[in-house]
PDB file of C-alpha atoms in Angstrom:
ATOM      1  CA  MET A 707      -0.003   0.091  -0.058  1.00 54.00           C
ATOM      2  CA  SER A 708       1.138   3.248  -0.591  1.00 56.00           C
ATOM      3  CA  GLY A 709       1.927   5.826   2.137  1.00 53.00           C
ATOM      4  CA  GLN A 710      -1.294   8.005   1.247  1.00 55.00           C
ATOM      5  CA  THR A 711      -4.003   4.874   1.409  1.00 54.00           C
ATOM      6  CA  VAL A 712      -2.196   4.426   4.591  1.00 46.00           C
ATOM      7  CA  HIS A 713      -2.701   8.164   5.840  1.00 48.00           C
ATOM      8  CA  ARG A 714      -6.392   7.765   4.713  1.00 56.00           C
ATOM      9  CA  ARG A 715      -7.389   4.994   6.547  1.00 58.00           C
ATOM     10  CA  LEU A 716      -5.798   6.288   9.558  1.00 51.00           C
ATOM     11  CA  LEU A 717      -7.894   9.526   9.335  1.00 51.00           C
ATOM     12  CA  SER A 718     -11.094   7.276   8.518  1.00 56.00           C
ATOM     13  CA  VAL A 719     -10.670   5.425  11.522  1.00 49.00           C
ATOM     14  CA  ALA A 720     -10.207   8.462  13.890  1.00 48.00           C
ATOM     15  CA  ALA A 721     -12.863  10.452  12.334  1.00 50.00           C
ATOM     16  CA  ALA A 722     -15.205   7.446  13.492  1.00 51.00           C
ATOM     17  CA  THR A 723     -13.550   7.155  16.745  1.00 55.00           C
ATOM     18  CA  VAL A 724     -14.535  10.963  17.348  1.00 48.00           C
ATOM     19  CA  SER A 725     -18.378  10.101  15.794  1.00 55.00           C
ATOM     20  CA  ILE A 726     -18.700   7.452  18.369  1.00 63.00           C
ATOM     21  CA  ALA A 727     -17.624   9.214  21.132  1.00 55.00           C
ATOM     22  CA  VAL A 728     -19.820  12.100  20.959  1.00 54.00           C
ATOM     23  CA  GLY A 729     -22.458   9.932  20.029  1.00 56.00           C
ATOM     24  CA  ALA A 730     -21.910   7.992  23.397  1.00 55.00           C
ATOM     25  CA  LEU A 731     -21.540  11.751  25.793  1.00 54.00           C
ATOM     26  CA  ALA A 732     -24.890  12.341  23.882  1.00 58.00           C
ATOM     27  CA  LEU A 733     -26.734   9.469  24.557  1.00 56.00           C
ATOM     28  CA  THR A 734     -25.600   9.223  28.242  1.00 57.00           C
ATOM     29  CA  GLY A 735     -27.214  13.188  29.188  1.00 57.00           C
ATOM     30  CA  CYS A 736     -24.139  14.868  29.015  1.00 50.00           C
ATOM     31  CA  SER A 737     -25.597  18.145  29.918  1.00 51.00           C
ATOM     32  CA  ASP A 738     -25.138  21.780  31.599  1.00 51.00           C
ATOM     33  CA  ASP A 739     -26.659  20.605  35.231  1.00 54.00           C
ATOM     34  CA  SER A 740     -24.748  19.309  38.075  1.00 54.00           C
ATOM     35  CA  GLY A 741     -25.086  16.065  37.299  1.00 53.00           C
ATOM     36  CA  GLU A 742     -27.276  16.128  41.074  1.00 56.00           C
ATOM     37  CA  ALA A 743     -30.760  14.375  40.869  1.00 53.00           C
ATOM     38  CA  LYS A 744     -33.037  16.524  41.110  1.00 57.00           C
ATOM     39  CA  THR A 745     -35.265  15.239  44.119  1.00 57.00           C
ATOM     40  CA  ARG A 746     -33.915  13.405  46.891  1.00 67.00           C
ATOM     41  CA  GLY A 747     -34.495  11.047  49.782  1.00 68.00           C
ATOM     42  CA  ARG A 748     -33.305  10.931  53.364  1.00 63.00           C
ATOM     43  CA  ASP A 749     -30.370   9.925  53.985  1.00 69.00           C
ATOM     44  CA  LEU A 750     -30.347   6.513  55.542  1.00 68.00           C
ATOM     45  CA  THR A 751     -27.109   6.681  57.001  1.00 77.00           C
ATOM     46  CA  ALA A 752     -27.319  10.261  58.915  1.00 86.00           C
ATOM     47  CA  LEU A 753     -27.327  10.568  62.288  1.00 92.00           C
ATOM     48  CA  GLN A 754     -30.812  12.450  62.952  1.00 95.00           C
ATOM     49  CA  CYS A 755     -32.298  13.666  66.254  1.00 94.00           C
ATOM     50  CA  PRO A 756     -34.851  13.152  67.625  1.00 95.00           C
ATOM     51  CA  MET A 757     -35.754   9.876  67.242  1.00 94.00           C
ATOM     52  CA  VAL A 758     -39.209   8.123  67.612  1.00 92.00           C
ATOM     53  CA  GLU A 759     -39.645   4.872  68.943  1.00 91.00           C
ATOM     54  CA  THR A 760     -41.974   2.464  66.809  1.00 92.00           C
ATOM     55  CA  GLY A 761     -41.985  -0.296  68.384  1.00 91.00           C
ATOM     56  CA  GLN A 762     -40.445  -3.210  69.508  1.00 90.00           C
ATOM     57  CA  ASN A 763     -38.362  -6.087  67.843  1.00 91.00           C
ATOM     58  CA  GLY A 764     -37.386  -9.239  69.417  1.00 92.00           C
ATOM     59  CA  GLY A 765     -37.578  -7.410  73.052  1.00 89.00           C
ATOM     60  CA  VAL A 766     -35.451  -4.474  72.008  1.00 87.00           C
ATOM     61  CA  ASN A 767     -37.541  -1.084  71.283  1.00 87.00           C
ATOM     62  CA  GLN A 768     -36.678   0.395  67.797  1.00 90.00           C
ATOM     63  CA  TYR A 769     -36.542   3.630  66.765  1.00 91.00           C
ATOM     64  CA  LYS A 770     -36.562   5.997  63.674  1.00 92.00           C
ATOM     65  CA  PRO A 771     -36.061   9.903  62.842  1.00 93.00           C
ATOM     66  CA  ALA A 772     -38.865  12.102  63.803  1.00 93.00           C
ATOM     67  CA  GLU A 773     -41.291  14.037  61.329  1.00 92.00           C
ATOM     68  CA  ASN A 774     -38.996  17.332  62.796  1.00 91.00           C
ATOM     69  CA  ALA A 775     -35.736  15.142  62.793  1.00 95.00           C
ATOM     70  CA  PHE A 776     -32.186  16.854  61.255  1.00 95.00           C
ATOM     71  CA  ASP A 777     -29.145  15.652  60.309  1.00 96.00           C
ATOM     72  CA  THR A 778     -26.476  16.091  63.092  1.00 97.00           C
ATOM     73  CA  ALA A 779     -23.511  16.618  60.438  1.00 96.00           C
ATOM     74  CA  GLU A 780     -25.080  20.114  60.690  1.00 97.00           C
ATOM     75  CA  LEU A 781     -23.898  20.520  64.448  1.00 98.00           C
ATOM     76  CA  LEU A 782     -20.123  20.193  63.286  1.00 97.00           C
ATOM     77  CA  GLY A 783     -17.799  23.079  62.880  1.00 97.00           C
ATOM     78  CA  LEU A 784     -20.143  25.196  65.240  1.00 98.00           C
ATOM     79  CA  GLU A 785     -19.417  26.637  68.250  1.00 98.00           C
ATOM     80  CA  LEU A 786     -20.988  24.688  71.323  1.00 98.00           C
ATOM     81  CA  ALA A 787     -23.663  27.588  72.024  1.00 98.00           C
ATOM     82  CA  GLU A 788     -24.234  27.568  68.478  1.00 98.00           C
ATOM     83  CA  ALA A 789     -24.957  23.640  67.982  1.00 98.00           C
ATOM     84  CA  ARG A 790     -27.485  23.610  70.911  1.00 98.00           C
ATOM     85  CA  GLU A 791     -29.263  26.566  69.598  1.00 98.00           C
ATOM     86  CA  LYS A 792     -29.949  24.649  66.631  1.00 97.00           C
ATOM     87  CA  ALA A 793     -30.316  21.357  68.386  1.00 97.00           C
ATOM     88  CA  ALA A 794     -32.706  22.906  70.956  1.00 97.00           C
ATOM     89  CA  ARG A 795     -35.594  24.054  67.267  1.00 96.00           C
ATOM     90  CA  HIS A 796     -35.357  20.458  67.028  1.00 96.00           C
ATOM     91  CA  ARG A 797     -36.215  19.727  70.216  1.00 96.00           C
ATOM     92  CA  CYS A 798     -32.733  17.566  70.821  1.00 97.00           C
ATOM     93  CA  GLU A 799     -30.152  18.411  73.663  1.00 97.00           C
ATOM     94  CA  ILE A 800     -26.542  18.074  73.445  1.00 97.00           C
ATOM     95  CA  VAL A 801     -24.540  16.087  75.476  1.00 97.00           C
ATOM     96  CA  VAL A 802     -20.626  16.797  75.435  1.00 97.00           C
ATOM     97  CA  SER A 803     -18.721  13.604  75.682  1.00 96.00           C
ATOM     98  CA  ARG A 804     -15.377  14.346  74.778  1.00 97.00           C
ATOM     99  CA  GLU A 805     -13.700  17.784  75.575  1.00 97.00           C
ATOM    100  CA  ASP A 806     -10.205  18.978  73.992  1.00 97.00           C
ATOM    101  CA  GLY A 807      -9.397  14.984  73.962  1.00 95.00           C
ATOM    102  CA  LYS A 808     -10.596  13.848  77.645  1.00 97.00           C
ATOM    103  CA  SER A 809     -13.716  12.186  78.064  1.00 96.00           C
ATOM    104  CA  ARG A 810     -16.584  13.512  79.988  1.00 96.00           C
ATOM    105  CA  PRO A 811     -18.862  11.311  82.282  1.00 94.00           C
ATOM    106  CA  VAL A 812     -22.393  11.908  80.345  1.00 93.00           C
ATOM    107  CA  PRO A 813     -26.019   9.868  80.988  1.00 91.00           C
ATOM    108  CA  ILE A 814     -26.315   6.171  80.524  1.00 87.00           C
ATOM    109  CA  GLU A 815     -30.352   6.708  80.029  1.00 91.00           C
ATOM    110  CA  ILE A 816     -31.662   5.775  76.373  1.00 90.00           C
ATOM    111  CA  ASP A 817     -33.293   9.312  75.715  1.00 94.00           C
ATOM    112  CA  PRO A 818     -33.967   9.814  71.643  1.00 95.00           C
ATOM    113  CA  THR A 819     -33.342  13.325  71.870  1.00 96.00           C
ATOM    114  CA  ARG A 820     -29.865  13.305  72.955  1.00 96.00           C
ATOM    115  CA  ILE A 821     -26.621  14.714  70.728  1.00 97.00           C
ATOM    116  CA  TYR A 822     -23.504  12.898  71.860  1.00 96.00           C
ATOM    117  CA  VAL A 823     -20.697  15.561  70.373  1.00 97.00           C
ATOM    118  CA  TYR A 824     -16.628  15.882  70.942  1.00 98.00           C
ATOM    119  CA  ILE A 825     -15.822  19.476  71.014  1.00 98.00           C
ATOM    120  CA  ALA A 826     -12.250  20.638  70.343  1.00 97.00           C
ATOM    121  CA  HIS A 827     -11.711  24.515  71.541  1.00 97.00           C
ATOM    122  CA  GLY A 828     -15.577  25.365  71.944  1.00 97.00           C
ATOM    123  CA  VAL A 829     -16.293  23.669  68.700  1.00 98.00           C
ATOM    124  CA  VAL A 830     -18.355  20.460  67.792  1.00 98.00           C
ATOM    125  CA  SER A 831     -15.565  18.602  65.989  1.00 97.00           C
ATOM    126  CA  HIS A 832     -17.540  15.121  65.758  1.00 97.00           C
ATOM    127  CA  ILE A 833     -20.980  13.590  66.313  1.00 96.00           C
ATOM    128  CA  GLU A 834     -20.575  10.610  68.618  1.00 94.00           C
ATOM    129  CA  GLY A 835     -23.937   9.020  67.911  1.00 93.00           C
ATOM    130  CA  VAL A 836     -27.920  10.214  69.201  1.00 93.00           C
ATOM    131  CA  GLY A 837     -29.816   8.832  71.808  1.00 90.00           C
ATOM    132  CA  GLY A 838     -26.987   6.706  73.768  1.00 80.00           C
ATOM    133  CA  GLY A 839     -27.125   3.272  72.668  1.00 60.00           C
ATOM    134  CA  LEU A 840     -29.499   3.671  69.617  1.00 47.00           C
TER     135      LEU A 840
END
């Protein structure tokens, strides 16, 4: 084969590859939006407060997020006073279980309105849990 024939075939293959790639992008819905879903459900892995009892399963109380529940991750980075105010708007209470690397005594009763947090230098740094043993 001559050099021109090989060159034309390579160009044909390159053009076909580009056409396929453009077609694939069009089919996958490439657009201006951010790609996030327009409607989202509740994050089932989030630690939410308050919780409400839903009954028992095998003799153990079961809980689910209340209607006015919020994701406690929203407290991260807030000053303790501000975090307490935010939690109180949802009828929840903050209990500091660790402050500046030192553990503190905490209530041991199950209370689905308690949020156990760690603070560092007056700021919420970690959400330990909700309810105490839930």
